Tab-separated table of C-alpha atoms and ligand atoms in Angstrom:
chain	number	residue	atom	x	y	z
A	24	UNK	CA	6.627	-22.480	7.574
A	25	UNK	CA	8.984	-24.056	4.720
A	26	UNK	CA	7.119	-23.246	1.019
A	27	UNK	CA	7.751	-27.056	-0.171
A	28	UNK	CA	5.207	-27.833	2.655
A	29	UNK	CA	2.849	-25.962	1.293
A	30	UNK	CA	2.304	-28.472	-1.761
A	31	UNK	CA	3.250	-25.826	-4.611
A	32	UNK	CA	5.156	-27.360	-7.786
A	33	UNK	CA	9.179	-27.251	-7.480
A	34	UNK	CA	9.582	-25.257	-10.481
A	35	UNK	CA	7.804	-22.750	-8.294
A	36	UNK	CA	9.798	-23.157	-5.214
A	37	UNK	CA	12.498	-22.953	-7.687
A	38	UNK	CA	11.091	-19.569	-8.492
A	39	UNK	CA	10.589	-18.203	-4.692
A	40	UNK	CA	13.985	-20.016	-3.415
A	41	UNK	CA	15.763	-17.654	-6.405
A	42	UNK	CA	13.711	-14.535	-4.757
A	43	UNK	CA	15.363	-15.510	-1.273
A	44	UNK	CA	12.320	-16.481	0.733
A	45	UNK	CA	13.205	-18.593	3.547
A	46	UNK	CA	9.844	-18.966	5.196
A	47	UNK	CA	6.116	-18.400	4.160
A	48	UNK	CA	4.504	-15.491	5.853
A	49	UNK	CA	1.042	-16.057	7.659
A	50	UNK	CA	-1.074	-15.117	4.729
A	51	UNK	CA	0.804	-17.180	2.257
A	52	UNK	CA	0.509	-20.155	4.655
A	53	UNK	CA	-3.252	-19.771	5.524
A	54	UNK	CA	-3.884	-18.982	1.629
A	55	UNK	CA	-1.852	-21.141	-0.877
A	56	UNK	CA	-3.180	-24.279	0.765
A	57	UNK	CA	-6.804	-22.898	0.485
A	58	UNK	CA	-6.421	-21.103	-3.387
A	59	UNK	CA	-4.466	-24.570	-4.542
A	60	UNK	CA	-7.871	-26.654	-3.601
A	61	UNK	CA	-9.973	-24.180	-5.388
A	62	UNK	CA	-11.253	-22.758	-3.129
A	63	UNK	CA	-12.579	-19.188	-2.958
A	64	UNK	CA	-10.810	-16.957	-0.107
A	65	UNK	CA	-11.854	-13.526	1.861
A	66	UNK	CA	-8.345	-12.429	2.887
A	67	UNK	CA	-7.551	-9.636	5.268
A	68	UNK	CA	-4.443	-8.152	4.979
A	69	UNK	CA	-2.717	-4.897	3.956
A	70	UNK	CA	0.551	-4.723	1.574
A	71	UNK	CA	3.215	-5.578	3.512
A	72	UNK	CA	2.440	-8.666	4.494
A	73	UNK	CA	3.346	-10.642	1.639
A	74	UNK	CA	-0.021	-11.153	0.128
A	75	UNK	CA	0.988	-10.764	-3.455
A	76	UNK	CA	2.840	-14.149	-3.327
A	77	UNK	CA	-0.075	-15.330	-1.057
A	78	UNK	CA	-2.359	-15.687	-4.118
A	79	UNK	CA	-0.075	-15.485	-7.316
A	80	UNK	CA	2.088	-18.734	-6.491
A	81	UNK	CA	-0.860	-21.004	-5.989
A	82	UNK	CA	-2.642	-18.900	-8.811
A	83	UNK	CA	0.592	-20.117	-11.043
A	84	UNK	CA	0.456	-23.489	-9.502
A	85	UNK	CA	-3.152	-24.607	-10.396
A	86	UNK	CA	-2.815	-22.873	-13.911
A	87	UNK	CA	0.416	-24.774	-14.723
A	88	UNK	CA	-1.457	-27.853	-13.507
A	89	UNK	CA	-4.460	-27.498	-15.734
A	90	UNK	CA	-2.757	-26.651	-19.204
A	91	UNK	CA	-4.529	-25.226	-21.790
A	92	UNK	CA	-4.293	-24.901	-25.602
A	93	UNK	CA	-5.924	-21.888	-25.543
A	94	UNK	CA	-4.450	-18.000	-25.780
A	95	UNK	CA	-7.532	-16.422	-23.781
A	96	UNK	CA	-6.469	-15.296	-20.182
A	97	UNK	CA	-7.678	-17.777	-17.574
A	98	UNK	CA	-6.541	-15.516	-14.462
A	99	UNK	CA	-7.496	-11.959	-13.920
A	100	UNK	CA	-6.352	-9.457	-10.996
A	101	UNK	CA	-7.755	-6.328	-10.180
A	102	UNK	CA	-5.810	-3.631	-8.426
A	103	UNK	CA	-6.828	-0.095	-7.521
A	104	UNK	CA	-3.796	1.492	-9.192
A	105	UNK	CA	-0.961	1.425	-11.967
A	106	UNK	CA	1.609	0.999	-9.692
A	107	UNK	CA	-0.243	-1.683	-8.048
A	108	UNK	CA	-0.831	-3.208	-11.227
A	109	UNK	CA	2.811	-2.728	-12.369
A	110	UNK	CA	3.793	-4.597	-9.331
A	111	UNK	CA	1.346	-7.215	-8.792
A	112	UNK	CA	2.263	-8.095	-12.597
A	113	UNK	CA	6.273	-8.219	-11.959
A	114	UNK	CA	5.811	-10.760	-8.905
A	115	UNK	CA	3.438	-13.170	-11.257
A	116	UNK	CA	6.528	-12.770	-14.310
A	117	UNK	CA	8.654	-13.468	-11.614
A	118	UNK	CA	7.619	-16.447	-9.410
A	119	UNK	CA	6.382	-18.257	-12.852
A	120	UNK	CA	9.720	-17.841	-14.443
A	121	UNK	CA	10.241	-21.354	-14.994
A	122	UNK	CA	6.737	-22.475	-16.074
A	123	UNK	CA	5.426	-21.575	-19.197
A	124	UNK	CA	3.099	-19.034	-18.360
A	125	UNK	CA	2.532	-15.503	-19.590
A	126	UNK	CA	1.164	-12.518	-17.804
A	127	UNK	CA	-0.198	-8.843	-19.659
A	128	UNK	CA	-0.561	-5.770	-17.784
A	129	UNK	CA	-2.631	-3.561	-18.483
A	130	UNK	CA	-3.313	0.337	-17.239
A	131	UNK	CA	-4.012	3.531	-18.137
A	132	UNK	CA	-1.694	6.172	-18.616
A	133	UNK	CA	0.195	4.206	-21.521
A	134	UNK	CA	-0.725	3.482	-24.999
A	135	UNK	CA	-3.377	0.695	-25.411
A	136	UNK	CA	-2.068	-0.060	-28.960
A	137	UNK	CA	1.156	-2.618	-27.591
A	138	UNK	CA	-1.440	-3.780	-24.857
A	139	UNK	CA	-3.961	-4.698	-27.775
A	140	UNK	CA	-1.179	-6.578	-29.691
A	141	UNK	CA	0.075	-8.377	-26.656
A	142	UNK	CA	-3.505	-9.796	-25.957
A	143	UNK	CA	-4.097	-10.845	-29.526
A	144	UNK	CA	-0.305	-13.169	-29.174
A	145	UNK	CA	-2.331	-14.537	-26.109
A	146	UNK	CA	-1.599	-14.327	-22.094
A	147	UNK	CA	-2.313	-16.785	-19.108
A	148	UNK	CA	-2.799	-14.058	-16.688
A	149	UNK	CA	-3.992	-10.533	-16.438
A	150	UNK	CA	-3.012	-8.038	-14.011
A	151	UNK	CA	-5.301	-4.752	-15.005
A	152	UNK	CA	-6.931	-1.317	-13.378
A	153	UNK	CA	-10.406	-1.585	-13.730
A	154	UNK	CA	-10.961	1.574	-16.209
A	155	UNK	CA	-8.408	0.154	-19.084
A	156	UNK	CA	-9.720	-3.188	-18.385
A	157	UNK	CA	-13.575	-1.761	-19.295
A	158	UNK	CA	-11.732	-0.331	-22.545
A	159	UNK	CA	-10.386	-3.512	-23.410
A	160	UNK	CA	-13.496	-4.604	-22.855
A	161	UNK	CA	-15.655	-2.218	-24.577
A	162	UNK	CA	-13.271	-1.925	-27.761
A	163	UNK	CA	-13.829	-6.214	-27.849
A	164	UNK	CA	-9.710	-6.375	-27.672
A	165	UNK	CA	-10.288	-8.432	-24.828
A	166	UNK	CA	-11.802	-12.130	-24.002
A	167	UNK	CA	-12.403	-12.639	-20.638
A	168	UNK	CA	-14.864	-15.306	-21.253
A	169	UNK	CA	-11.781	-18.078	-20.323
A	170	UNK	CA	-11.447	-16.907	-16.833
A	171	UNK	CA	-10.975	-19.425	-13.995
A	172	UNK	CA	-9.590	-17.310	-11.239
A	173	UNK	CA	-10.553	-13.714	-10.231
A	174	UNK	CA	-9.197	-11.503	-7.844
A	175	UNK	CA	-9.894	-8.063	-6.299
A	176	UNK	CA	-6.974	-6.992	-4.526
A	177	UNK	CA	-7.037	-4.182	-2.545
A	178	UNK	CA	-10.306	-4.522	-3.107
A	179	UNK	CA	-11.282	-1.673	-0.199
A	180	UNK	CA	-9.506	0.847	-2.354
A	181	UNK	CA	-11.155	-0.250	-5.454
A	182	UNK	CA	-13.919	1.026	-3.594
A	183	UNK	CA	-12.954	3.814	-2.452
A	184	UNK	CA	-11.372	5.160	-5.323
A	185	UNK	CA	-14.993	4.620	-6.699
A	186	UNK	CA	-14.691	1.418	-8.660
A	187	UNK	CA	-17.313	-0.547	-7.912
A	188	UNK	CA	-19.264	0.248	-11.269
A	189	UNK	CA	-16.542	-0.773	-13.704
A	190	UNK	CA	-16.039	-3.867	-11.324
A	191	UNK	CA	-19.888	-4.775	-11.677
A	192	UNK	CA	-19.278	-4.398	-15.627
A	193	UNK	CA	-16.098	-6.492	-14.992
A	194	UNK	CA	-18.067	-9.198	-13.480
A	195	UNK	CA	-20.585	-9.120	-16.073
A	196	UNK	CA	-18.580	-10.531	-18.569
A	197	UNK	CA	-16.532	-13.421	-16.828
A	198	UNK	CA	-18.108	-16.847	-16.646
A	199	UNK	CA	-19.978	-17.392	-14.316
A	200	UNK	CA	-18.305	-20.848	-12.627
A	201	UNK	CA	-14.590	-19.188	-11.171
A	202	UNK	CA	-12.460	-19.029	-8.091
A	203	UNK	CA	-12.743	-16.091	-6.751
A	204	UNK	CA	-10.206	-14.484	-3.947
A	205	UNK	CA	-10.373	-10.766	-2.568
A	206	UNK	CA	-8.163	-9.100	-0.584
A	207	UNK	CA	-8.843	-6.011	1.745
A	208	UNK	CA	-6.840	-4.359	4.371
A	209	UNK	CA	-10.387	-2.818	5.678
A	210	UNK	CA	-13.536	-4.661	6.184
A	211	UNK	CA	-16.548	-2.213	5.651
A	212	UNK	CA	-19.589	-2.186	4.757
A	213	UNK	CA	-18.830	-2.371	1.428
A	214	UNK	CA	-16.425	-4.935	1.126
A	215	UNK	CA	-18.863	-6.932	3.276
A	216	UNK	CA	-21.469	-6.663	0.172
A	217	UNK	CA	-19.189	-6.894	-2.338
A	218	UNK	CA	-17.875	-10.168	-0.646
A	219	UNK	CA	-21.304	-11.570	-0.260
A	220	UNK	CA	-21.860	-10.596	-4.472
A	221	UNK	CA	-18.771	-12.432	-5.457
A	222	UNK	CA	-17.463	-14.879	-3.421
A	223	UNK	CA	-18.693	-18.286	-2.725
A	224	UNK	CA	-18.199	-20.234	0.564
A	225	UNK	CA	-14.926	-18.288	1.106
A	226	UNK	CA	-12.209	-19.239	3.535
A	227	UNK	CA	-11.820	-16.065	6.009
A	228	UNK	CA	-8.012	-15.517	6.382
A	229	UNK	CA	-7.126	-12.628	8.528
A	230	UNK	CA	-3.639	-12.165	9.106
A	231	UNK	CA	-3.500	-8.845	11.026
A	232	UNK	CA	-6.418	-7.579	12.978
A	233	UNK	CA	-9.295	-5.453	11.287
A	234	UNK	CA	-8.353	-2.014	11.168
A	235	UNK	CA	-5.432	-2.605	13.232
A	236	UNK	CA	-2.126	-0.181	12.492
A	237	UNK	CA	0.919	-1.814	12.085
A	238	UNK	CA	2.813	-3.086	15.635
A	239	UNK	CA	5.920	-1.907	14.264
A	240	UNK	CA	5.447	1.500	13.474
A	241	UNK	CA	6.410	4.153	15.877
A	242	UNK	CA	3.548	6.889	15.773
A	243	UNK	CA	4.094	10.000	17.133
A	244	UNK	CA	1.969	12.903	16.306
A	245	UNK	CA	3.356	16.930	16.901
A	246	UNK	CA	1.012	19.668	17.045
A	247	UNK	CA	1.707	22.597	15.175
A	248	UNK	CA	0.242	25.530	13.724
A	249	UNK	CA	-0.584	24.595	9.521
A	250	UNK	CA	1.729	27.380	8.559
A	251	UNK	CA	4.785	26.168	10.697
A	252	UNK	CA	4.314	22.576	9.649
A	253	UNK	CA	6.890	22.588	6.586
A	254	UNK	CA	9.685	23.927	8.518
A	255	UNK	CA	8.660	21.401	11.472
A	256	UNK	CA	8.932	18.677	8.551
A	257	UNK	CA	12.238	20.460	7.290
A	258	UNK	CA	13.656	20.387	10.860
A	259	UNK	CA	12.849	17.016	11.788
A	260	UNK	CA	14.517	15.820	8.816
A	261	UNK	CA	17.848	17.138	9.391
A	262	UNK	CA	17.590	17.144	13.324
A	263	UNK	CA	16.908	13.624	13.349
A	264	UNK	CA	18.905	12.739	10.789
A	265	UNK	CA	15.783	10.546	8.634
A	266	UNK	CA	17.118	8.317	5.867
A	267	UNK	CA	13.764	8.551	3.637
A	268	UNK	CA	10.548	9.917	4.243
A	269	UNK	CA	7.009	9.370	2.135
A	270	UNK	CA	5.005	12.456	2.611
A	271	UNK	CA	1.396	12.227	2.179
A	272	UNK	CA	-0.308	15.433	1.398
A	273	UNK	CA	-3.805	15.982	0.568
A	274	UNK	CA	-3.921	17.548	-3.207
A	275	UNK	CA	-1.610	17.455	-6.185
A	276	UNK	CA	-1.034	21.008	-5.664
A	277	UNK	CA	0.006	20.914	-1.928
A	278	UNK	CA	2.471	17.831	-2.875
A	279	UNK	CA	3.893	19.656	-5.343
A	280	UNK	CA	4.109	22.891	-3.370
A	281	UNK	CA	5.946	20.966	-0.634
A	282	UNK	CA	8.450	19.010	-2.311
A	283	UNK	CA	9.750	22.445	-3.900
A	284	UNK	CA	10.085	24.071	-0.322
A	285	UNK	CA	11.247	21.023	0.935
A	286	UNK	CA	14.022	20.877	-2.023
A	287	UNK	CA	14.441	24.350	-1.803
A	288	UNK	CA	15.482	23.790	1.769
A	289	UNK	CA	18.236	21.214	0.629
A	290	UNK	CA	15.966	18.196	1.316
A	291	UNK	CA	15.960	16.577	-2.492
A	292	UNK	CA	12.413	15.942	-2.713
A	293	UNK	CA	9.791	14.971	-5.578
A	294	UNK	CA	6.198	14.468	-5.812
A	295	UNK	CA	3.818	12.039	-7.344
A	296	UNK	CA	0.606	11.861	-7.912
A	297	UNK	CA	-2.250	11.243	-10.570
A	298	UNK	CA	-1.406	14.484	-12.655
A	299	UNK	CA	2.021	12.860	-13.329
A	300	UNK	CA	2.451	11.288	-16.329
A	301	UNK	CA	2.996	7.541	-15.859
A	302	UNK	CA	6.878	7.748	-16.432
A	303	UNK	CA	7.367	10.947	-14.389
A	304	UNK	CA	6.078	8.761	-11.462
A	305	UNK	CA	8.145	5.461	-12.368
A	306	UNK	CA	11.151	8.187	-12.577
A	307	UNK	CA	10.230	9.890	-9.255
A	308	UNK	CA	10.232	6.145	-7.616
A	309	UNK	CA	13.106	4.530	-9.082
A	310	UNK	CA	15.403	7.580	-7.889
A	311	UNK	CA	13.549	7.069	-4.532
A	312	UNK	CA	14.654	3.648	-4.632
A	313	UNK	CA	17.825	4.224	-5.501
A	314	UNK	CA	18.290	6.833	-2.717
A	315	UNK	CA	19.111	9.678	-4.762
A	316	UNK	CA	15.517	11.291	-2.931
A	317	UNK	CA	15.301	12.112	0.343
A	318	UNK	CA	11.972	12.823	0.005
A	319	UNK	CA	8.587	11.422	-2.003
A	320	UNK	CA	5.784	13.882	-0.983
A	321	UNK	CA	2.060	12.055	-2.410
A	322	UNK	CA	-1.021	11.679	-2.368
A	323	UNK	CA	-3.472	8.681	-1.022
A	324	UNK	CA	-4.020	7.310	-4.999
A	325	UNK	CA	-0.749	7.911	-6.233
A	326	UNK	CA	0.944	6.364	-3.150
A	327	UNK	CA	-1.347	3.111	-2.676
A	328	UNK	CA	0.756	1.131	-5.154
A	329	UNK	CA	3.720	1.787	-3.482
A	330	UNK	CA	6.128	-0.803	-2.799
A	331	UNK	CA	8.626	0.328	-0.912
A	332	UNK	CA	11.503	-1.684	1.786
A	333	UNK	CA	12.857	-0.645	4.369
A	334	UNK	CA	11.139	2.824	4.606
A	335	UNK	CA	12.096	4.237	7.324
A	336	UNK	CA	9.806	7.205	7.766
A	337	UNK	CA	6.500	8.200	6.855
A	338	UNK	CA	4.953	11.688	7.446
A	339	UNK	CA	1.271	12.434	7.362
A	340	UNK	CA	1.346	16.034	6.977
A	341	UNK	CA	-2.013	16.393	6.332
A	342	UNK	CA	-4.470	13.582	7.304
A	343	UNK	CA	-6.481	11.822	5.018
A	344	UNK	CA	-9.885	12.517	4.310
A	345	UNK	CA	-10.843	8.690	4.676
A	346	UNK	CA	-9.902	7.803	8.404
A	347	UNK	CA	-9.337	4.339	7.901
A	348	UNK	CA	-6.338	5.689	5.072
A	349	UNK	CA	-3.927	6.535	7.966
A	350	UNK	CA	-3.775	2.579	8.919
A	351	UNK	CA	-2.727	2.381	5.176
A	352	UNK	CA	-0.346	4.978	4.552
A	353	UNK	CA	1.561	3.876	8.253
A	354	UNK	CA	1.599	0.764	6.778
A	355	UNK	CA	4.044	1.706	4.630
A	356	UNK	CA	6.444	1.559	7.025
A	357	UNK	CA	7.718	-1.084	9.413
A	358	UNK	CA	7.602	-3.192	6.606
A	359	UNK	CA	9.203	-7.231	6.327
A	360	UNK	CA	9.513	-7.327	10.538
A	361	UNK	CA	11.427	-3.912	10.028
A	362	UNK	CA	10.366	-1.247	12.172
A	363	UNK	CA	9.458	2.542	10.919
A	364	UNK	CA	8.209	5.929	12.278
A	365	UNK	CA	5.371	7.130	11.545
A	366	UNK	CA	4.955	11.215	12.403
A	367	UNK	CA	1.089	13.227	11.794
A	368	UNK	CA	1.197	16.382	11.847
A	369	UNK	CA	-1.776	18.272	13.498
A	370	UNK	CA	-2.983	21.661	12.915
A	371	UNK	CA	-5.846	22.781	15.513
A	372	UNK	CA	-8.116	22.304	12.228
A	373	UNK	CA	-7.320	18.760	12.168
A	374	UNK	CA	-8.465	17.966	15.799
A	375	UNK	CA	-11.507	16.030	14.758
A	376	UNK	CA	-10.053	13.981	12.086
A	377	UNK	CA	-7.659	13.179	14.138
A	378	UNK	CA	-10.277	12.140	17.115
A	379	UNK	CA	-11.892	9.788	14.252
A	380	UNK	CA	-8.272	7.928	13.320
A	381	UNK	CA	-8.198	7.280	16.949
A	382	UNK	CA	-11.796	6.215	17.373
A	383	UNK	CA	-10.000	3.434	14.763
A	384	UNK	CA	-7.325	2.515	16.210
A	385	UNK	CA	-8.931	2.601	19.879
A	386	UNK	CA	-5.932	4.603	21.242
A	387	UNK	CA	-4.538	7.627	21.155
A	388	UNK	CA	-1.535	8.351	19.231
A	389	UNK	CA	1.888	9.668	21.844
A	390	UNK	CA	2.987	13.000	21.282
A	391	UNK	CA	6.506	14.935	21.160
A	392	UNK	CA	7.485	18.215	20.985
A	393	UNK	CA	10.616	19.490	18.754
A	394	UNK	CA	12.555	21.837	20.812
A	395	UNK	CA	12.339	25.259	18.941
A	396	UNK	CA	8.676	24.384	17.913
A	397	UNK	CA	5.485	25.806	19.585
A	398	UNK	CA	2.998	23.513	19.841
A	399	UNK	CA	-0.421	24.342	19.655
A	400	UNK	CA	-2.911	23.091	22.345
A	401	UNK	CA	-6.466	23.263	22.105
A	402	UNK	CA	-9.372	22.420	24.875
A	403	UNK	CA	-9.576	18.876	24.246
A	404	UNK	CA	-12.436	16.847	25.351
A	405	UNK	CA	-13.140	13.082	25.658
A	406	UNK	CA	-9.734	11.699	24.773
A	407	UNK	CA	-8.034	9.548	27.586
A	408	UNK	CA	-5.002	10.850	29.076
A	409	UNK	CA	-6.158	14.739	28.273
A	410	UNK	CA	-4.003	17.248	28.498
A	411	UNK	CA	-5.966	20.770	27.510
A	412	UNK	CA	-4.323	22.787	30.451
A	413	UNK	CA	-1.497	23.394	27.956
A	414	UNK	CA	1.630	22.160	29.343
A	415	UNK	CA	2.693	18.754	29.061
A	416	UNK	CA	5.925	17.463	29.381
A	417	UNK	CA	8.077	17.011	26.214
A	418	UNK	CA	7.940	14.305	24.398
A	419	UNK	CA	5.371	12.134	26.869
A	420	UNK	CA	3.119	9.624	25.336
A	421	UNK	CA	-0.361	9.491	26.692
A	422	UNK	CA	-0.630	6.168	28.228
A	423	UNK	CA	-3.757	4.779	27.022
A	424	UNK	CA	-3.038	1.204	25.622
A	425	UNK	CA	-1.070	0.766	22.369
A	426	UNK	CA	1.533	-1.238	20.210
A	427	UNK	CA	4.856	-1.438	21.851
A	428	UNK	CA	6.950	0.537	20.209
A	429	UNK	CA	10.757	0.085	19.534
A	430	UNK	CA	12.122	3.773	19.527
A	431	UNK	CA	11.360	6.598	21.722
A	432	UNK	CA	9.530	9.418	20.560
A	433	UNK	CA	11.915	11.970	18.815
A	434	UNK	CA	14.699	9.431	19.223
A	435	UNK	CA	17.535	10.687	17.520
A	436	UNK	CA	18.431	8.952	14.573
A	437	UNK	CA	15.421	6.506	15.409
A	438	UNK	CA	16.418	2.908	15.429
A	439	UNK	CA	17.400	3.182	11.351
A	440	UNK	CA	21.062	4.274	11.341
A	441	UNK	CA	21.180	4.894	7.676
A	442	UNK	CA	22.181	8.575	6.650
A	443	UNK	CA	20.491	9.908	3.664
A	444	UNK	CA	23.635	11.138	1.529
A	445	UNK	CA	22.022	12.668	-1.922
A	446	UNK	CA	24.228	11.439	-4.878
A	447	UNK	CA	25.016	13.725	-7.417
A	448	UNK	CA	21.246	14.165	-9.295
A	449	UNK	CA	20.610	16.039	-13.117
B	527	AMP	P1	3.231	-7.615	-0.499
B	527	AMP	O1	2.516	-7.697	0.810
B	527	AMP	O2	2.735	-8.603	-1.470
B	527	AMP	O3	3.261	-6.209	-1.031
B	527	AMP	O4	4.766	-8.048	-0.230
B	527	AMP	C1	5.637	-7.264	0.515
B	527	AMP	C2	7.081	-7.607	0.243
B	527	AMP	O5	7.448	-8.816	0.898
B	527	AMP	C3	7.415	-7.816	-1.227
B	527	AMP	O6	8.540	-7.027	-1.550
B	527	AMP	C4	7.758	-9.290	-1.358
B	527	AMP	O7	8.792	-9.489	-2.309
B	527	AMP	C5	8.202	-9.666	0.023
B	527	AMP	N1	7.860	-11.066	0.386
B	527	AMP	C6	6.759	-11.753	0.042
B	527	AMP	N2	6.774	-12.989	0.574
B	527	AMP	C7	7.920	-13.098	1.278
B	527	AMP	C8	8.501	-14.139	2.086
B	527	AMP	N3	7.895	-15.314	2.250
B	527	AMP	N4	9.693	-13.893	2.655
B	527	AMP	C9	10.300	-12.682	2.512
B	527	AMP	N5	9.807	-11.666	1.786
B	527	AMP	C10	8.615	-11.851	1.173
């Protein structure tokens, strides 16, 4: 749908033409509408789908509608992460270029002194982690008592990453009359209660299905011993030819243990995570960006925030503790209608993780074989399309029902025909 159906203010559109949106995606045209008449919204949708816009351009819109005299923030975000918060900030700086409206960010890992003396000049909007927020809070260098719009996004990882105190402390000190919108890719338990606390008659958007990996992505997983699973990675790489690749590993210390071998094996690779200082990590992805990395190896937290185009590969070589986190780190591929690869990489110690990502997704994942690689095959029992004898064809997909995918298996090149080609780095 055209944005100037969607009944936002030109100086807006002005705003989003500039960015070089053509059309609204589903979310933004199921939630502007909704979040411009006030009213409170339960959105499902992961990062990718251009929910940011979805609730900051209406956000702007009613804001710049209803001025105020005052210099007390009348719009607060939530996000799980900096980077998330870095982000989600930029796009509301961005799309309200041409009104006059101010936004703050506000995280950890930076000094709180400038972030102190840009609240006391006065903001429209805050974007903030919850922990900085609660300092801001605590230290009185914040008043939140002028809010008109909250919103949890990412709300599920809020969760997970064990927010939901500071949140409730959060909530404790906004008024009590607001518009309230969350966002969550997941729809738990959790986020069911925390829903039910907050919200009030919400409008259910749901742009893809719960729980629901991306149709885009390519998944193929390879079994292989844990010890052999670097050089698999290494080889896959250079066989096939990858552009870029996000690596999720479990712990800082296994990131940062694989992006030396995999840089040590000519692959220029970095990692980030929460031990890295804030500007070791906006280094790390700004060289991403700019292609001079091949590889970004992280973990769940440091990579949630993570907004990255046109990734063409994403690797889980360890699976995530939290099932439902493979449907978010896949995500991060097959971005904007593009279409990505996802590859897991399964030790026999990973077999019943795995069996719980597929209880998920309510298919099992294809499998390849990389000629030169072993895999390893284990009895395996209830999963459809079983194999367990030990000898399966190369690179056959089990056939249980799943997304179509647009590249084969182990398709050289893949359907991305980008070569990585390191710049000069130093
Ligand atoms: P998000 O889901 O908010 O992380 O957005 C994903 C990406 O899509 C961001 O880089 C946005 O700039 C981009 N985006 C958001 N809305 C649109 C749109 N209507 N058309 C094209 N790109 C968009």
């Amino acid at each position: 749908m055209k944005f100037e159906l969607l009944g936002l203010n030109p100086e807006i559109l002005k705003a989003v033409e500039k960015k070089g949106y053509k059309k609204s995606t589903p979310i933004q045209e199921k939630s502007i509408p909704a979040i411009l008449n006030g009213k409170d919204v339960l959105g499902g949708a992961q990062t990718g789908t251009g929910k940011t816009a979805a609730f900051a351009l209406p956000i702007l819109n009613n804001l710049y509608e209803k001025k105020h005299a005052g210099n007390a923030p009348r719009a607060l975000v939530l996000t799980p992460t900096r980077e998330l918060a870095e982000q989600v900030g930029e796009s509301f700086i961005n799309y309200g270029k041409f009104l006059d409206l101010t936004t703050i960010k506000i995280y950890g890992g930076v000094k709180i002194n400038p972030q102190i003396t840009n609240l006391k000049a006065g903001t429209d909007i805050v974007v903030a982690t919850p922990g900085r927020l609660l300092d801001h809070i605590n230290q009185g260098t914040i008043n939140l008592r002028e809010i008109e719009i909250l919103v949890l996004d990412e709300a599920d990882r809020m969760l997970d990453m064990g927010f939901i105190r500071d949140i409730k402390k959060i909530l404790k000190v906004l008024p009590a009359h607001r518009q309230n919108l969350l966002f969550s890719a997941t729809y738990g338990k959790d986020i069911k209660q925390l829903s039910a606390d907050v919200l009030r008659n919400p409008v259910f958007i749901e742009v893809t299905k719960r729980n629901t990996a991306a149709e885009k992505v390519n998944q193929i997983i390879y079994r292989i011993e844990k010890g052999q699973k670097r050089h698999l990675l290494a080889h896959l790489i250079k066989e096939e030819a990858w552009y870029q690749a996000l690596v999720f590993a479990r712990t800082r210390h296994g990131a940062n243990r694989l992006a030396r071998q995999l840089d040590k094996s000519g692959i220029p690779a970095t990692a980030i995570h929460s031990d890295k200082t804030q500007s070791a990590r906006t280094r790390a992805m700004n060289s991403f960006k700019k292609g001079d990395l091949q590889v970004l190896v992280a973990t769940d937290v440091a990579a949630r925030g993570i907004d990255l185009q046109d990734l063409t590969h994403v690797v889980n070589f360890e699976l995530p503790q939290v099932p439902e986190d493979y449907v978010h780190r896949i995500g991060r591929t097959g971005r904007a209608g593009k279409s990505g690869t996802a590859i897991t990489l399964i030790a026999p110690e990973d077999r019943a993780q795995l069996q719980k990502i597929e209880k998920i997704l309510k298919y099992s994942i294809p499998e390849a074989r990389a000629k030169g690689f072993k895999p390893v095959f284990e009895q395996v029992e209830g999963r459809s399309g079983s194999r367990g004898e030990g000898g399966r064809r190369e690179k056959k997909g089990k056939t249980n029902k799943r997304p179509s995918t647009n590249s084969a298996p182990g398709k050289k090149g893949s359907d991305n025909t980008r070569k990585f080609r390191p710049k000069r780095r130093g």
